[in-house]
Coordinates of C-alpha atoms in Angstrom, one line a residue:
X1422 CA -25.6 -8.9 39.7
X1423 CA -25.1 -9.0 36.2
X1424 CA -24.0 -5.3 34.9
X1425 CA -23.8 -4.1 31.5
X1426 CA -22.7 -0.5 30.0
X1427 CA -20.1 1.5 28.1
X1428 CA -17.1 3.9 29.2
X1429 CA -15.7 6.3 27.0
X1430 CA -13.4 9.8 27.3
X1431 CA -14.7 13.0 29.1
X1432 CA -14.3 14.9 26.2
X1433 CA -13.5 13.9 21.9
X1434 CA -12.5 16.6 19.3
X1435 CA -11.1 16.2 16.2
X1436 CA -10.3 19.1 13.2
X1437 CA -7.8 19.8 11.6
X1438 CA -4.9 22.6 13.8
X1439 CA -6.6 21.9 16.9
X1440 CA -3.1 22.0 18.4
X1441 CA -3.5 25.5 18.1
X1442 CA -6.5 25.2 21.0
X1443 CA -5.0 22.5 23.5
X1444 CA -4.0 24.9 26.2
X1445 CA -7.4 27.1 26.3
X1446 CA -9.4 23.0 25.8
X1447 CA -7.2 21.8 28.7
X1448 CA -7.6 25.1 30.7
X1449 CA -10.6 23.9 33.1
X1450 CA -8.5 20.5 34.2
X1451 CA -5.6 22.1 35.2
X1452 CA -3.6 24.8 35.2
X1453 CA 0.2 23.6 36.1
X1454 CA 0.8 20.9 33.5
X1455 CA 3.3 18.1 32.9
X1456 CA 3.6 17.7 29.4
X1457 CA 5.2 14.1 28.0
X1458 CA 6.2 14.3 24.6
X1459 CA 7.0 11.8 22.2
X1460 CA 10.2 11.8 21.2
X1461 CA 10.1 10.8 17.7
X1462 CA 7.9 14.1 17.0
X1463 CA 9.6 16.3 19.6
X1464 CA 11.7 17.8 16.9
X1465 CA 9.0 19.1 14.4
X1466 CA 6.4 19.6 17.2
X1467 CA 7.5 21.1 20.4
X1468 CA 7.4 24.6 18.7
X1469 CA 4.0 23.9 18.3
X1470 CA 3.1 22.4 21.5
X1471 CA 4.6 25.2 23.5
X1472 CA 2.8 27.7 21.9
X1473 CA -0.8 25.4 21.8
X1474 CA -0.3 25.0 25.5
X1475 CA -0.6 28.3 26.7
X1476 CA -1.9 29.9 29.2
X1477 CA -0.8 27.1 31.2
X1478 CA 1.9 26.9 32.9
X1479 CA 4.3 23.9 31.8
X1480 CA 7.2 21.1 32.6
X1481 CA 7.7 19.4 29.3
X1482 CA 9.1 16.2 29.5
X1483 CA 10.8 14.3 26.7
X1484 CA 9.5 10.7 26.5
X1485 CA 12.0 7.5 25.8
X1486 CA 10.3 5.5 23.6
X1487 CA 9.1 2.7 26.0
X1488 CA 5.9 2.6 28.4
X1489 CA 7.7 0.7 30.7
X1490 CA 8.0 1.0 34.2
X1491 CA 11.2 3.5 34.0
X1492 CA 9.5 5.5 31.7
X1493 CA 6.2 6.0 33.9
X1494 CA 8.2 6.3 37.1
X1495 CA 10.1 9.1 35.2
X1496 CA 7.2 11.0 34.6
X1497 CA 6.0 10.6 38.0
X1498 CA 9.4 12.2 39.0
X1499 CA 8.9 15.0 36.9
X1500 CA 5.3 15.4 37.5
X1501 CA 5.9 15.8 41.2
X1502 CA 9.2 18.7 40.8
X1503 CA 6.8 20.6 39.0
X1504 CA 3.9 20.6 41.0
X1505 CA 1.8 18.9 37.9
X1506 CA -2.1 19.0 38.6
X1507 CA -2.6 18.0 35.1
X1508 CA -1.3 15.6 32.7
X1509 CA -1.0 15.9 28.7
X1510 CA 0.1 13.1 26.6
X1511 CA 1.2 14.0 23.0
X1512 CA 2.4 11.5 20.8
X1513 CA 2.2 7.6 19.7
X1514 CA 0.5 4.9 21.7
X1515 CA 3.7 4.2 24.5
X1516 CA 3.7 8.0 25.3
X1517 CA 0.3 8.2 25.8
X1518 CA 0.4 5.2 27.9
X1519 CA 3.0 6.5 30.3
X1520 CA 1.3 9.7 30.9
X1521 CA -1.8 7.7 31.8
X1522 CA -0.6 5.5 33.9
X1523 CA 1.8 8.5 34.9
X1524 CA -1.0 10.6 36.1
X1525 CA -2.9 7.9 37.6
X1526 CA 0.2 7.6 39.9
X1527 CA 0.6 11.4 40.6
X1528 CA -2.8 11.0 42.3
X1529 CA -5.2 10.0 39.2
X1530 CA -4.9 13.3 37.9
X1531 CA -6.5 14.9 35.2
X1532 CA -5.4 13.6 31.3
X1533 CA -5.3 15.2 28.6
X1534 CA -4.3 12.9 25.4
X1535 CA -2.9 14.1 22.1
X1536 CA -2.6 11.4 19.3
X1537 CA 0.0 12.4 16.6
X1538 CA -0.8 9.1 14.8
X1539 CA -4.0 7.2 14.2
X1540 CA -1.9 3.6 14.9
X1541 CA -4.0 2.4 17.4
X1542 CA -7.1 2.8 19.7
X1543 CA -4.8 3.5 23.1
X1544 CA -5.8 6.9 23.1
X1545 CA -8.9 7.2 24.4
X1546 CA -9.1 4.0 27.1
X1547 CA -8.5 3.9 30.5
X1548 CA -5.9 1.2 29.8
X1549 CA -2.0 0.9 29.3
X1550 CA -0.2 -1.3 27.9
X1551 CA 3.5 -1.8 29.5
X1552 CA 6.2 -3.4 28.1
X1553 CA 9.5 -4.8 29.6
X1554 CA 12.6 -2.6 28.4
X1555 CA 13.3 -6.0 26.1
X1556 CA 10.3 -4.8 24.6
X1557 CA 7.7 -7.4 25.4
X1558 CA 4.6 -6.9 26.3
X1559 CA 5.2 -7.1 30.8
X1560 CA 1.5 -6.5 31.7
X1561 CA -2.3 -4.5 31.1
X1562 CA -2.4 -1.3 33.3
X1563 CA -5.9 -0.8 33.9
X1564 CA -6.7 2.4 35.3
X1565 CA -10.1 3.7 37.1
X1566 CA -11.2 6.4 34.6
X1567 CA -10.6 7.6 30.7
X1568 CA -8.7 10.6 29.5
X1569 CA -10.9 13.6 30.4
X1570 CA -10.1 14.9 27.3
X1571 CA -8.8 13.5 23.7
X1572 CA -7.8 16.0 21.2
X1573 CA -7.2 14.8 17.9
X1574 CA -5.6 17.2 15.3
X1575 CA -5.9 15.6 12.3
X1576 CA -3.6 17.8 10.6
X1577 CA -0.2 16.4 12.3
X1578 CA -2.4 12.7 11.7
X1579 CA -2.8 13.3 7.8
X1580 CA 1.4 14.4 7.8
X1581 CA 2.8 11.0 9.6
X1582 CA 3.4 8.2 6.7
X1583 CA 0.5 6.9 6.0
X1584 CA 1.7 3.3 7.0
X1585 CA 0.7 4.4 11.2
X1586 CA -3.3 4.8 9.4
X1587 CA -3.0 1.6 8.6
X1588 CA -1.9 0.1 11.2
X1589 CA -4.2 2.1 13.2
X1590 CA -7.0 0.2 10.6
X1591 CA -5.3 -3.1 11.8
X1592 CA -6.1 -2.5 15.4
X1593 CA -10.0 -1.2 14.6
X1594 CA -10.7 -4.2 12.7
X1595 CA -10.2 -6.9 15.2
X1596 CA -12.5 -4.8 17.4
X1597 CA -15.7 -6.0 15.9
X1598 CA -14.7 -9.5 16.0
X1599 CA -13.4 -9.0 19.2
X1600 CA -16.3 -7.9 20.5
X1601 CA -18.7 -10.1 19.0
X1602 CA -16.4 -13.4 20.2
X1603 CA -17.0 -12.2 24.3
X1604 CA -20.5 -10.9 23.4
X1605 CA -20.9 -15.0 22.3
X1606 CA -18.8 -16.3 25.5
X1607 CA -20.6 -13.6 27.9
X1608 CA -17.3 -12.9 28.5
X1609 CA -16.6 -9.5 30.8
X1610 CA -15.0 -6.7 29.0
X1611 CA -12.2 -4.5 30.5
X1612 CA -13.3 -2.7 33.4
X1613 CA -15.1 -6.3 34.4
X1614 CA -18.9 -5.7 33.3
X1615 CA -20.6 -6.7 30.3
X1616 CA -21.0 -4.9 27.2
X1617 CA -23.9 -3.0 26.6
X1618 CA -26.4 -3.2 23.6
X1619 CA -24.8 0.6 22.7
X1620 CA -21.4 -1.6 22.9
X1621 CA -21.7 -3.6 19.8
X1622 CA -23.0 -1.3 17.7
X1623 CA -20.2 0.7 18.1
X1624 CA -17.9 -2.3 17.6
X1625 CA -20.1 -2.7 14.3
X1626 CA -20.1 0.9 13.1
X1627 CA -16.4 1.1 13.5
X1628 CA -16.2 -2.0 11.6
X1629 CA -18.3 -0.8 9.0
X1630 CA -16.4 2.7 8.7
X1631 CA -12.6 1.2 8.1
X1632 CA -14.2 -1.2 5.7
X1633 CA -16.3 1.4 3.2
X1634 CA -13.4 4.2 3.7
X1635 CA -10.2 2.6 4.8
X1636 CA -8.7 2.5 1.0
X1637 CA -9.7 5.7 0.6
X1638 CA -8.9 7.3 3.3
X1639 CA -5.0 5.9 2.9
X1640 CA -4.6 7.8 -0.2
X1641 CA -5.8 11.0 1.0
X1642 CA -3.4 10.3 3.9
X1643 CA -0.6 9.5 1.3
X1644 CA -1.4 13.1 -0.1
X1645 CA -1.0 14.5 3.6
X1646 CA -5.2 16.1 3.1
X1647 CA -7.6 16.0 5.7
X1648 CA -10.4 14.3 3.1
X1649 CA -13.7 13.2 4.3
X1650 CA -12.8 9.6 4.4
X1651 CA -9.7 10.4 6.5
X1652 CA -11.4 12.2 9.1
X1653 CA -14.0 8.9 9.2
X1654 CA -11.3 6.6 9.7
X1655 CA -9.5 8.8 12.3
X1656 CA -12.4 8.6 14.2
X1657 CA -12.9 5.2 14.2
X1658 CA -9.0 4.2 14.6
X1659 CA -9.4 6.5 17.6
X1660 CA -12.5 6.7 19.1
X1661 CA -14.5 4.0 17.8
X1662 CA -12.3 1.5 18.2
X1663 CA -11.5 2.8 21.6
X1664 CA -14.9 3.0 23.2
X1665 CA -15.6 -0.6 21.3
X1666 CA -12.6 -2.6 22.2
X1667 CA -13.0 -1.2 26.1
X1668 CA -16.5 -2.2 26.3
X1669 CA -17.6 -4.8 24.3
X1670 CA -14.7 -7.2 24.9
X1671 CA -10.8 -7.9 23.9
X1672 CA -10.1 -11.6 22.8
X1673 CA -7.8 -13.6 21.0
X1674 CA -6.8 -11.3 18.4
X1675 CA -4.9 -9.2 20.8
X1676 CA -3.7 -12.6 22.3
X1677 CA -2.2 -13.8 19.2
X1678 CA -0.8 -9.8 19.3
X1679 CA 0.9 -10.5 23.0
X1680 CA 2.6 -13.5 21.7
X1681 CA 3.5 -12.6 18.6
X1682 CA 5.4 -10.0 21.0
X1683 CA 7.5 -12.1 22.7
X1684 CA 9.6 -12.9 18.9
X1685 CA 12.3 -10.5 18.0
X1686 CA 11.5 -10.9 14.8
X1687 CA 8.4 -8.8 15.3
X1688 CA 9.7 -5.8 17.2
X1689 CA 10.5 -3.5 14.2
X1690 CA 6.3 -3.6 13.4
X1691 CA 3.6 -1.6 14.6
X1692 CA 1.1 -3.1 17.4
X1693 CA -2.0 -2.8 14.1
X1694 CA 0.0 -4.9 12.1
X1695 CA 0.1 -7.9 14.1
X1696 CA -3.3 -7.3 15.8
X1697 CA -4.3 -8.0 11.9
X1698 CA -2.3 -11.6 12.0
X1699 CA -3.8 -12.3 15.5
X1700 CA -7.7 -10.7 13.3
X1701 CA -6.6 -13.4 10.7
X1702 CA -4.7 -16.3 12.9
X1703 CA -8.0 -16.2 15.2
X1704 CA -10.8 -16.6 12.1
X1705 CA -8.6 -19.8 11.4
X1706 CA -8.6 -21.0 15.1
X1707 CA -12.4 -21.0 14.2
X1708 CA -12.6 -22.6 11.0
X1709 CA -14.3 -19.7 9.6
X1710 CA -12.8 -20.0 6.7
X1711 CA -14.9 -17.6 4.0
X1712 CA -14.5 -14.9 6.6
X1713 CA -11.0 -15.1 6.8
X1714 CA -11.0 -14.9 2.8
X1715 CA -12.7 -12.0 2.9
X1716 CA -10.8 -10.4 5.7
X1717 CA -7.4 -11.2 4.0
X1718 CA -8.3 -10.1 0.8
X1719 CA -9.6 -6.7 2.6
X1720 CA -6.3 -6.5 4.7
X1721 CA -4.5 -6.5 1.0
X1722 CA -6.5 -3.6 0.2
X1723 CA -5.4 -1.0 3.2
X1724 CA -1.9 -2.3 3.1
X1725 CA -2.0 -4.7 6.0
X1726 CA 0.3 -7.9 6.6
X1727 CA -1.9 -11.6 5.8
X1728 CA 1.8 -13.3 6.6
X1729 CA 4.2 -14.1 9.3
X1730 CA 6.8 -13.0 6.7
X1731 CA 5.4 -10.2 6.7
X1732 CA 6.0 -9.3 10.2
X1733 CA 9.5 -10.4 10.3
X1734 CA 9.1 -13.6 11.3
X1735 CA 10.7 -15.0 7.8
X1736 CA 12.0 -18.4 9.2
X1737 CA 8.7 -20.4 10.9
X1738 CA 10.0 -22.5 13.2
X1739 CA 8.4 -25.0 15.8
X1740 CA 9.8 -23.4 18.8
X1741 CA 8.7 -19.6 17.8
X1742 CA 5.3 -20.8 16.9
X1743 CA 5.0 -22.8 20.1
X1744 CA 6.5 -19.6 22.3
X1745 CA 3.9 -17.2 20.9
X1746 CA 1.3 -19.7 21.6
X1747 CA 2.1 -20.4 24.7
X1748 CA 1.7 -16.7 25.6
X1749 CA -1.4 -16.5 23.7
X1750 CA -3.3 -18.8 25.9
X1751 CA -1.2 -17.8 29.0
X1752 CA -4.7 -18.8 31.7
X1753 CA -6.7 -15.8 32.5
X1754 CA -5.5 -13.7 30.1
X1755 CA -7.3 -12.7 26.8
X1756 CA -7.8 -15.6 24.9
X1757 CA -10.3 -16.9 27.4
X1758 CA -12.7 -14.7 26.1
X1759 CA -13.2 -16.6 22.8
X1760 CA -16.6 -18.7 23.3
X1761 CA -14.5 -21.9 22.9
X1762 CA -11.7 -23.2 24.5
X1763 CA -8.8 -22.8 22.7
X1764 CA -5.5 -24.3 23.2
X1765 CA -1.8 -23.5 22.3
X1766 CA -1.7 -26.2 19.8
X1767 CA -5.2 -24.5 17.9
X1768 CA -3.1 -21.6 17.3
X1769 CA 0.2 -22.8 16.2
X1770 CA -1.5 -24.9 13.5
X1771 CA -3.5 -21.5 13.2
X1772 CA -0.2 -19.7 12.1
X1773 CA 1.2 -22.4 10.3
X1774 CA -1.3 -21.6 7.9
X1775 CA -0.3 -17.9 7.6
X1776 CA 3.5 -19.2 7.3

């Protein structure tokens, strides 16, 4: 049977000091929560987070840095001393990870996901990403349902340098191509269906969005506002990107990403950034060359990498390009989704170009 359609969260909303409203928006889910926190905002946020949470009662749980297995077993520990029946997530991409795949363990319980930073479209799939504590990518956790709820306040978004908005922009734009690359190969998108007609276009629109307001939206985030084009490209960072990438299809952009992974060199950059290489490095595999001219000269414009220097890796050699190819085109992984065939020795001569 061939099966097409679309997933998405329970629940989306975004505006500015929403953080104020999280406890009475999480209320109906659950009323004895585990709360993970991010540790890099714990210091400037738990005030507000332990206020916003109320009326429920809470376990707060300082998060390590990692989605890794320690990490999610932790929070499994603490959700089950507290008696969790509700999870919240609050924080970057690996926090919100582990509480997903967190909850999911405590019994797939009810999630509740709070972006801090626009860096990425984790926050509103039913996927997580875990890495090794070496901080390579280990393996895709996908789970059997989305967050039931995904509250964005846009307010603590517009305050984090604006370099996580762009990055964030990094991970949108390969969802379009993406997309379009397993809608070609009829290739299955995450949850193992086909994406549906609704699907692509939001693949497109998100697309669309980050390219007519990304600049823009940077400087208003430089100037910590909440601008029109800001709250656009939150939304499609977030939620766009999210719903797109999950169900239209994830190729070899995100390929390119895992294998750029396993380099040291890389480890100090955000997940965007080299999802825009693998955007870039996968055009080349293709010989679309125009396209990748325009996408590297729009890339310039909303402060994303177009070089492997860029990203660390400032000495090209033949045995790290031949590693992250290697894991790029690991077999039934991502880069089977592309409609052609494409070997690790299309992508080192792909990067080589991007040296």
């Amino acid at each position: 049977m061939y099966i097409t359609g679309a997933r998405f969260p329970g629940r989306y909303i975004q505006a500015p000091g929403l953080i104020a409203r999280l406890g009475e928006e999480s209320k109906s889910l659950g009323q004895k929560a585990l709360v993970i926190l991010d540790g890099n905002v714990a210091g400037f946020l738990e005030s507000s987070v332990r206020e916003g949470v109320q009326p429920l009662e809470t376990t707060l749980l300082i998060h390590g840095g990692e989605c890794s297995e320690r990490e999610i077993g932790r929070g499994v520990e603490a959700g089950k001393a507290a008696g969790a029946n509700l999870v919240v997530g609050i924080g970057g991409g690996k926090a919100l990870d582990t509480a997903k795949a967190a909850a999911f363990r405590l019994g797939s319980l009810p999630t509740v996901i709070v972006p801090t930073i626009a860096a990425s479209d984790a926050p509103c799939s039913a996927l997580a990403v875990v890495y090794t504590e070496e901080h390579t990518v280990d393996y895709d956790y996908f789970l059997p349902r989305n967050p039931d709820l995904v509250l964005v306040d846009t307010q603590i978004v517009a305050e984090a340098p604006a370099r996580f908005l762009a990055a964030g922009i990094g991970d949108a734009l390969a969802t379009w191509y993406e997309a379009e690359s397993s809608r070609i190969a009829d290739a299955p998108n995450c949850w193992g269906t086909h994406g549906s007609p609704l699907a692509f276009e939001i693949a497109r629109f998100c697309r669309d969005t980050i390219v007519e307001h990304g600049a823009k939206a940077l400087a208003e985030c430089d100037a910590n506002t909440t601008g029109p084009a800001f709250e656009k490209v939150v939304e499609a960072n977030i939620l766009l990107s999210g719903a797109g990438f999950e169900s239209g299809g994830v190729a070899g952009a995100h390929a390119i990403h895992n294998g750029l992974c396993e380099l040291h060199d890389v480890h100090g950059y955000l997940h965007g950034e080299k999802v825009a290489i693998g955007v870039l490095g996968t055009l080349l595999i293709h010989g679309q060359q125009d396209e990748f001219e325009k996408v590297r000269d729009y890339c310039r414009t909303v402060r994303l990498p177009t070089t492997l220097a860029e990203i660390g890796i400032t000495e090209v050699t033949d045995e790290k390009l031949r590693k992250v190819a290697e894991r790029a085109c690991r077999p039934g992984d991502l880069m089977d989704n592309e409609p052609i065939r494409v070997s690790p020795d299309m992508v080192v001569a792909a990067l080589r170009q991007l040296a």
